[in-house]
mmCIF file of C-alpha atoms in Angstrom:
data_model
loop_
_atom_site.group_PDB
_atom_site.id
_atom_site.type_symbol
_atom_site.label_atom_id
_atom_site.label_comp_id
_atom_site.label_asym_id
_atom_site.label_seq_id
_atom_site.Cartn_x
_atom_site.Cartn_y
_atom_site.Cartn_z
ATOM 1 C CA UNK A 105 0.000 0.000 0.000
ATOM 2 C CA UNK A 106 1.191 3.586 -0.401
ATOM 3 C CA UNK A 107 0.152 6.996 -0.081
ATOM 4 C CA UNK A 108 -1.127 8.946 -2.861
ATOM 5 C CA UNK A 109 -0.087 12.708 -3.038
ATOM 6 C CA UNK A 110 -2.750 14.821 -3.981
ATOM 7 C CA UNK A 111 -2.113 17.452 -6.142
ATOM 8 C CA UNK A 112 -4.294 20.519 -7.703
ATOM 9 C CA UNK A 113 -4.328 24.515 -8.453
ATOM 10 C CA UNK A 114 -2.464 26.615 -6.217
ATOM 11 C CA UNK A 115 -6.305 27.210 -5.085
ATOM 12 C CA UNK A 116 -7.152 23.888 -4.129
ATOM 13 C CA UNK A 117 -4.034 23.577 -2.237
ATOM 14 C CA UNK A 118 -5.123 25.891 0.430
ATOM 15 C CA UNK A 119 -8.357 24.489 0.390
ATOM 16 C CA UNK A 120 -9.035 22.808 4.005
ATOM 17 C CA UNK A 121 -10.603 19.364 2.244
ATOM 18 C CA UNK A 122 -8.189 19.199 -0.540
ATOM 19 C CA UNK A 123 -5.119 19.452 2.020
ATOM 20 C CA UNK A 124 -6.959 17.191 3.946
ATOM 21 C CA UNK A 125 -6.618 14.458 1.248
ATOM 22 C CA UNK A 126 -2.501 14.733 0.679
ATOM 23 C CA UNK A 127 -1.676 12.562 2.818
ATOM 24 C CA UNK A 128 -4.218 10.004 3.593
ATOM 25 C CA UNK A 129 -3.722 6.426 2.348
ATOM 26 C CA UNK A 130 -5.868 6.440 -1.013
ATOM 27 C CA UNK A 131 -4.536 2.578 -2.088
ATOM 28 C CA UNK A 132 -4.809 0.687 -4.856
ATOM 29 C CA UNK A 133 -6.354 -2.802 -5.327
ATOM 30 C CA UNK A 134 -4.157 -5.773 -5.268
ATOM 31 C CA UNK A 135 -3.915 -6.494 -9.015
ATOM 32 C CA UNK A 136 -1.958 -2.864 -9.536
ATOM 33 C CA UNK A 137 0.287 -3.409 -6.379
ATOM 34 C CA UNK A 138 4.020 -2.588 -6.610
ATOM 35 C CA UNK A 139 4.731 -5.908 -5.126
ATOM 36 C CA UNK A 140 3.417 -7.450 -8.474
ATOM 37 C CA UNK A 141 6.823 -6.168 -9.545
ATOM 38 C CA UNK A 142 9.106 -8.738 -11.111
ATOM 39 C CA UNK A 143 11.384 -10.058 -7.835
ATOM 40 C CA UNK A 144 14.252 -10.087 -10.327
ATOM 41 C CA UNK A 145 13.589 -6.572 -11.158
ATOM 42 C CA UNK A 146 16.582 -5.071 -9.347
ATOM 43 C CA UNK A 147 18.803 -7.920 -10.385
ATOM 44 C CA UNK A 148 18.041 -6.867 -13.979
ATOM 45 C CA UNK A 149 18.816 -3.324 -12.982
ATOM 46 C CA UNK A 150 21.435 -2.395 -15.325
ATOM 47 C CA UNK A 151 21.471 1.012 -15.426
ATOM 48 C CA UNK A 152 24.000 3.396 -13.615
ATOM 49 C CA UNK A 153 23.043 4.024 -10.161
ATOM 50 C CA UNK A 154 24.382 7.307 -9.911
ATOM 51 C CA UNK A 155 21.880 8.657 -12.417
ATOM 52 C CA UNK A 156 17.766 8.585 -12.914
ATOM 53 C CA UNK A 157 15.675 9.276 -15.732
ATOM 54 C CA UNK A 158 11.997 9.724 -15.912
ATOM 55 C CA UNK A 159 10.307 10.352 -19.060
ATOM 56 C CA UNK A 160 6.340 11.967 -18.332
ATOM 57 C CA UNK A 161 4.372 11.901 -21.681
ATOM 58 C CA UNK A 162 0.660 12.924 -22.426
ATOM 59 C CA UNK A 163 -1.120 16.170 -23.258
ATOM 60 C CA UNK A 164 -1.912 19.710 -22.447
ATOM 61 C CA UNK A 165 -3.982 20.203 -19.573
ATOM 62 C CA UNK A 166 -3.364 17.290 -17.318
ATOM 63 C CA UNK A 167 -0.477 18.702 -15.428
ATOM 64 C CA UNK A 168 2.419 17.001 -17.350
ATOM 65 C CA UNK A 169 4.618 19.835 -16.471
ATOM 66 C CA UNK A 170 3.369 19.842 -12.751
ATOM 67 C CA UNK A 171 4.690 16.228 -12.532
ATOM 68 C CA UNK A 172 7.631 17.371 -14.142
ATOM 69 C CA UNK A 173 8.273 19.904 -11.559
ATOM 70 C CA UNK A 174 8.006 18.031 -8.579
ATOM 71 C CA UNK A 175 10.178 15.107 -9.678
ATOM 72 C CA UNK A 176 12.760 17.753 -9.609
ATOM 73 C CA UNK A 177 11.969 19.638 -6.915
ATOM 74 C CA UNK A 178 12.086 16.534 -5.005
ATOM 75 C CA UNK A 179 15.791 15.418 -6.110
ATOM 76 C CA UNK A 180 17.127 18.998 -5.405
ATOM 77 C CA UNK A 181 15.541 18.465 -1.951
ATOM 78 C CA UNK A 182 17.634 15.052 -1.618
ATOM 79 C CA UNK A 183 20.876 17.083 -2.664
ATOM 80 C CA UNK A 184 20.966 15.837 -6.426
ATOM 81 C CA UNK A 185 21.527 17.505 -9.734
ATOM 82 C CA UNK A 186 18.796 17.472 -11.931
ATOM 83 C CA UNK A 187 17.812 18.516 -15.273
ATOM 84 C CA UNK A 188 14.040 19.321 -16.550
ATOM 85 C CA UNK A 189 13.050 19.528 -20.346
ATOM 86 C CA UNK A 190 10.172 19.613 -22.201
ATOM 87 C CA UNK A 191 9.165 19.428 -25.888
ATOM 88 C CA UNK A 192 5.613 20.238 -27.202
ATOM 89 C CA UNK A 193 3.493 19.356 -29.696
ATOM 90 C CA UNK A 194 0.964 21.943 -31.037
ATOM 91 C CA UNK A 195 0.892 24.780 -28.505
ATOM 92 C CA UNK A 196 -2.881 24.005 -27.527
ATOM 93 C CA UNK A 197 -4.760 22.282 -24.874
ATOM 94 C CA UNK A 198 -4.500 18.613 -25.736
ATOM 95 C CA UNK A 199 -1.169 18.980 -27.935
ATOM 96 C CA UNK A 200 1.171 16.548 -27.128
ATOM 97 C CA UNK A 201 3.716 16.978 -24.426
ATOM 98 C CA UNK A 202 6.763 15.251 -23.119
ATOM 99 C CA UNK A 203 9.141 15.876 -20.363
ATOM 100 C CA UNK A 204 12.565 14.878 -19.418
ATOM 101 C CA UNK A 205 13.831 14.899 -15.834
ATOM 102 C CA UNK A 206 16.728 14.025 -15.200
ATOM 103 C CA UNK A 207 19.025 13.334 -11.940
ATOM 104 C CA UNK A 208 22.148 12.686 -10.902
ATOM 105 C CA UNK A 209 24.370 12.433 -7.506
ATOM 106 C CA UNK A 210 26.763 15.045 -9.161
ATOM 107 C CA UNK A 211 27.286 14.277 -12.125
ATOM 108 C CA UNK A 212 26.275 16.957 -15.030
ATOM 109 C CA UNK A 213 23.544 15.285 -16.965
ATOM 110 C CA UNK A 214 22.653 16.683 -20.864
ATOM 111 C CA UNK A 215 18.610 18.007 -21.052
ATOM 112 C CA UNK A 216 17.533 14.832 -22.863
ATOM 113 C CA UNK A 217 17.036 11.049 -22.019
ATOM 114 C CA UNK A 218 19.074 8.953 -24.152
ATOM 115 C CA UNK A 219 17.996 6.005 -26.242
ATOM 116 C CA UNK A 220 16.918 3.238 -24.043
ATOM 117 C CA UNK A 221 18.033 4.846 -20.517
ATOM 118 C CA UNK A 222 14.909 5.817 -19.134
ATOM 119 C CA UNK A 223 14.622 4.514 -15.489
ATOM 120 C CA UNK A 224 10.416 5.114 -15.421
ATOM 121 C CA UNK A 225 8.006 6.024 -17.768
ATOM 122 C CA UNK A 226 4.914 8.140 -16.641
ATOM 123 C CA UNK A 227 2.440 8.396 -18.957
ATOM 124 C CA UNK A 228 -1.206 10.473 -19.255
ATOM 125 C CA UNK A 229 -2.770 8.920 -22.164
ATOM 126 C CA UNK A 230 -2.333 5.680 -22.879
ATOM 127 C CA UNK A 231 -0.867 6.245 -26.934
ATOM 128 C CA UNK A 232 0.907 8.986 -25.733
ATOM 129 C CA UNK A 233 2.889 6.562 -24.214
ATOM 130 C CA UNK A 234 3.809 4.866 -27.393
ATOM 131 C CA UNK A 235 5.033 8.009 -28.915
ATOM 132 C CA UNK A 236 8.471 8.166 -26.419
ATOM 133 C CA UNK A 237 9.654 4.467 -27.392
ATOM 134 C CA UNK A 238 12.421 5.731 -27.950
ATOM 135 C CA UNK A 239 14.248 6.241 -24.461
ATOM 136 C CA UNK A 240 12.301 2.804 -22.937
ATOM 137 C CA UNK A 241 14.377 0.132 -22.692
ATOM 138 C CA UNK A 242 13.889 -3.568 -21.198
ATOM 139 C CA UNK A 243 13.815 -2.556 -17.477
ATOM 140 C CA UNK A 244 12.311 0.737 -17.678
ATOM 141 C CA UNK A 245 9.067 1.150 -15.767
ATOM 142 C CA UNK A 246 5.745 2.046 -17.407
ATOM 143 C CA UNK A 247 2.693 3.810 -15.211
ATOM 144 C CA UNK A 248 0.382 4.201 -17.672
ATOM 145 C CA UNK A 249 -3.213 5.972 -17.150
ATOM 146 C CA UNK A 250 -5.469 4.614 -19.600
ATOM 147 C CA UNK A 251 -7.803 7.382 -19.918
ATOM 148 C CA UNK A 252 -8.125 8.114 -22.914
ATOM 149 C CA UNK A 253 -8.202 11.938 -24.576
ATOM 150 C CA UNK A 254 -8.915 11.547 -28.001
ATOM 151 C CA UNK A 255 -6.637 14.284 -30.303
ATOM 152 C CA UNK A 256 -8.498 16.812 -32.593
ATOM 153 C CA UNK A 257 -7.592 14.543 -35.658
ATOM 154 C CA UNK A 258 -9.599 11.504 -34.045
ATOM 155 C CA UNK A 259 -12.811 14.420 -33.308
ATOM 156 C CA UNK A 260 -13.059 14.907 -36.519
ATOM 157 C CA UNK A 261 -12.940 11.379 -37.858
ATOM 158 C CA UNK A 262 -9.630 11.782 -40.119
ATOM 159 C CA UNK A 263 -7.737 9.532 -38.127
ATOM 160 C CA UNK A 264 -8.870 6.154 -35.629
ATOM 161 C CA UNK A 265 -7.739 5.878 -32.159
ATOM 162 C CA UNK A 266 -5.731 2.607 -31.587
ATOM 163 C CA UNK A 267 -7.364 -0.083 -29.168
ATOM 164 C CA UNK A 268 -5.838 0.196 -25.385
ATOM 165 C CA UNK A 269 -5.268 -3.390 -25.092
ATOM 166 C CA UNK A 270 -3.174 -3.286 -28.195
ATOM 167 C CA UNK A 271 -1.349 -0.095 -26.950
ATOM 168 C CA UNK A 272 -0.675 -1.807 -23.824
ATOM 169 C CA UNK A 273 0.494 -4.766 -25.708
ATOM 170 C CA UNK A 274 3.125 -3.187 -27.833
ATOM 171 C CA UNK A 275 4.179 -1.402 -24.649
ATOM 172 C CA UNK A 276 5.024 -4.838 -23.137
ATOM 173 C CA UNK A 277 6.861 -6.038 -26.189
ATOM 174 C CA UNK A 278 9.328 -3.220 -25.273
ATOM 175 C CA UNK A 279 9.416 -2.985 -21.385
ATOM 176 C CA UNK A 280 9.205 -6.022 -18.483
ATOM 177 C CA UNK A 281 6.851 -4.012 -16.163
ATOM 178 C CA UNK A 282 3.567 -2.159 -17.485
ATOM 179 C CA UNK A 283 1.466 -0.776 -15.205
ATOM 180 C CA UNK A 284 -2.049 0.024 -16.593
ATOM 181 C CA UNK A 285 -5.314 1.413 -15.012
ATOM 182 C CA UNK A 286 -7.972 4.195 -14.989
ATOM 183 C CA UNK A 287 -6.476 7.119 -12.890
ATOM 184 C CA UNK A 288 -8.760 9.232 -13.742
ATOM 185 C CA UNK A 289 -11.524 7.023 -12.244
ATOM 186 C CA UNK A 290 -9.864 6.456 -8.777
ATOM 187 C CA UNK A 291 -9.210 10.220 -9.046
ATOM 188 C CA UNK A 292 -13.511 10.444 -9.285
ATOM 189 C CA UNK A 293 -13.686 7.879 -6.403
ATOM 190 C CA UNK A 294 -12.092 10.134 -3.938
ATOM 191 C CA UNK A 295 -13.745 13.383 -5.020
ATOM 192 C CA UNK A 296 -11.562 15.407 -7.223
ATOM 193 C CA UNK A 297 -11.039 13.980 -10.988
ATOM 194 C CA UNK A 298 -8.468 16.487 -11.183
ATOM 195 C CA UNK A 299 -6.118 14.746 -9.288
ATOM 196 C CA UNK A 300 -5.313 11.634 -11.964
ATOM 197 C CA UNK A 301 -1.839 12.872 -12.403
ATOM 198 C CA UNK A 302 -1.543 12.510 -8.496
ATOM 199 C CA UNK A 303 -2.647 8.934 -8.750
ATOM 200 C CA UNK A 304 0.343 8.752 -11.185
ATOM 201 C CA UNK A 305 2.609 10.063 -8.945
ATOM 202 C CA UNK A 306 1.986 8.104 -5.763
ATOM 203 C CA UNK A 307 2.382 4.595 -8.027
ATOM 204 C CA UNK A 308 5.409 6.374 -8.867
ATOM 205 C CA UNK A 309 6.560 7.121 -5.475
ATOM 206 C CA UNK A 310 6.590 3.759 -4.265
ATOM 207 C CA UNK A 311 8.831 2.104 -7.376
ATOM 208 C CA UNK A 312 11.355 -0.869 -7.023
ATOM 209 C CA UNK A 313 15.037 1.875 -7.304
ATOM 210 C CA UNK A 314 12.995 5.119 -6.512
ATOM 211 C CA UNK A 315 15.930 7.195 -5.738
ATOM 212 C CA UNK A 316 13.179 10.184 -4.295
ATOM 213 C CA UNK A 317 12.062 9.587 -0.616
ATOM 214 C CA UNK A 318 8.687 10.509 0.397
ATOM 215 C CA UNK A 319 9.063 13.490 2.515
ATOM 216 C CA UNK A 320 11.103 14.909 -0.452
ATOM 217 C CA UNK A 321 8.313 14.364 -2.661
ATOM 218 C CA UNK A 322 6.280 16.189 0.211
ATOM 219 C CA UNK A 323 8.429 18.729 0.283
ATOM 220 C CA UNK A 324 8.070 19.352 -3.538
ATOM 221 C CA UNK A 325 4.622 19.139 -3.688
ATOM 222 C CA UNK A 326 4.520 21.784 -0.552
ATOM 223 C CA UNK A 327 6.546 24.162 -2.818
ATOM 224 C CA UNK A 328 5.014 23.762 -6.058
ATOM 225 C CA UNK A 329 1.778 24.938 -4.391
ATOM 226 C CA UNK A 330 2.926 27.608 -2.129
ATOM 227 C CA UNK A 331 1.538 31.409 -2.441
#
């Protein structure tokens, strides 16, 4: 079980009920359990320890650079370097938009995750996902929220939106350990669907070789939304 982190607008942080909910123990069901985790997970854990790479995909307007932020608020809070980018689609709600943090113990780290080396993928919209291949490797971790948000082109009927179980599917042909369900529903079941990319966050939180501890994540979230 682990804490989800509730996050929001700077206006529903101050908000006595929506503090109220940081911290409380919102926790999954057992079939989306961490502990489903392969146990040879961090034998398989090839990548350098010194360093950590999360890749956070979706669109505009669910908070992708919010995420963003307090990954790396959190490391600098632990005493690492770390390194934010971000690359847009169309400058629009709903464009597509994908962000790089990256950390370190010291070492200088370039703004971009390389082929293959992300450490944990967090993504938004479920094909959104499929569009940062790219940087997954075998052991990367996948959080994926399979709401879906279906892109202006798909609207309009000019394109067709793949099927989630095949998105999911490819997704597993690439990493060991996808992790798929409705955030935006368990965001609904507590009160606030706002909060999906919080959902996100506290799976993330609680990751086999999360380098980030929870009262740095705390501490991040605590600055993000401070007047």
């Amino acid at each position: 079980m682990f804490v989800v982190m509730v996050l929001g607008s700077r206006e529903g942080w101050h908000n006595l009920r929506f503090r109220g909910l940081l911290l409380l123990g919102l926790y999954f069901e057992k079939k989306v359990l961490v502990s489903k985790i392969s146990k040879n997970f961090l034998e398989d854990y090839w990548w350098e320890i010194m360093r950590y790479n999360i890749a956070i995909s979706g669109v505009g307007g669910l908070g992708i650079l919010t995420l963003g932020r307090i990954f790396s608020r959190a490391a600098m809070f632990m005493g690492k370097k770390v390194i934010m980018s971000e690359i847009h689609g169309l400058a629009q709600r709903y464009g597509a938009v994908f962000v790089h943090v990256r950390m370190s113990d010291g070492e200088d780290l370039a703004p971009t995750i390389p082929r293959g080396k992300a450490h944990l993928l967090v993504a938004l919209e479920p094909v959104e996902g499929l569009r940062v291949v790219d940087v997954l490797g075998k052991n990367t971790i996948a959080i994926i929220n399979t709401n879906v948000i279906y892109p202006p082109t798909v609207a309009i009927g000019l394109e067709d939106y793949p099927n989630v179980d095949d998105i999911l599917s490819e997704l597993r042909s690439i990493v060991k350990n996808v992790y798929a369900f409705n955030a935006l529903e368990i965001a609904k079941k507590y009160g606030d669907p706002r909060v999906q990319n919080t959902v996100l966050l506290g799976m993330a939180s609680k990751i086999p070789g999360m380098p980030l501890s929870n009262d740095a994540f705390i501490n991040a979230i605590e600055k993000e939304f401070a007047k």
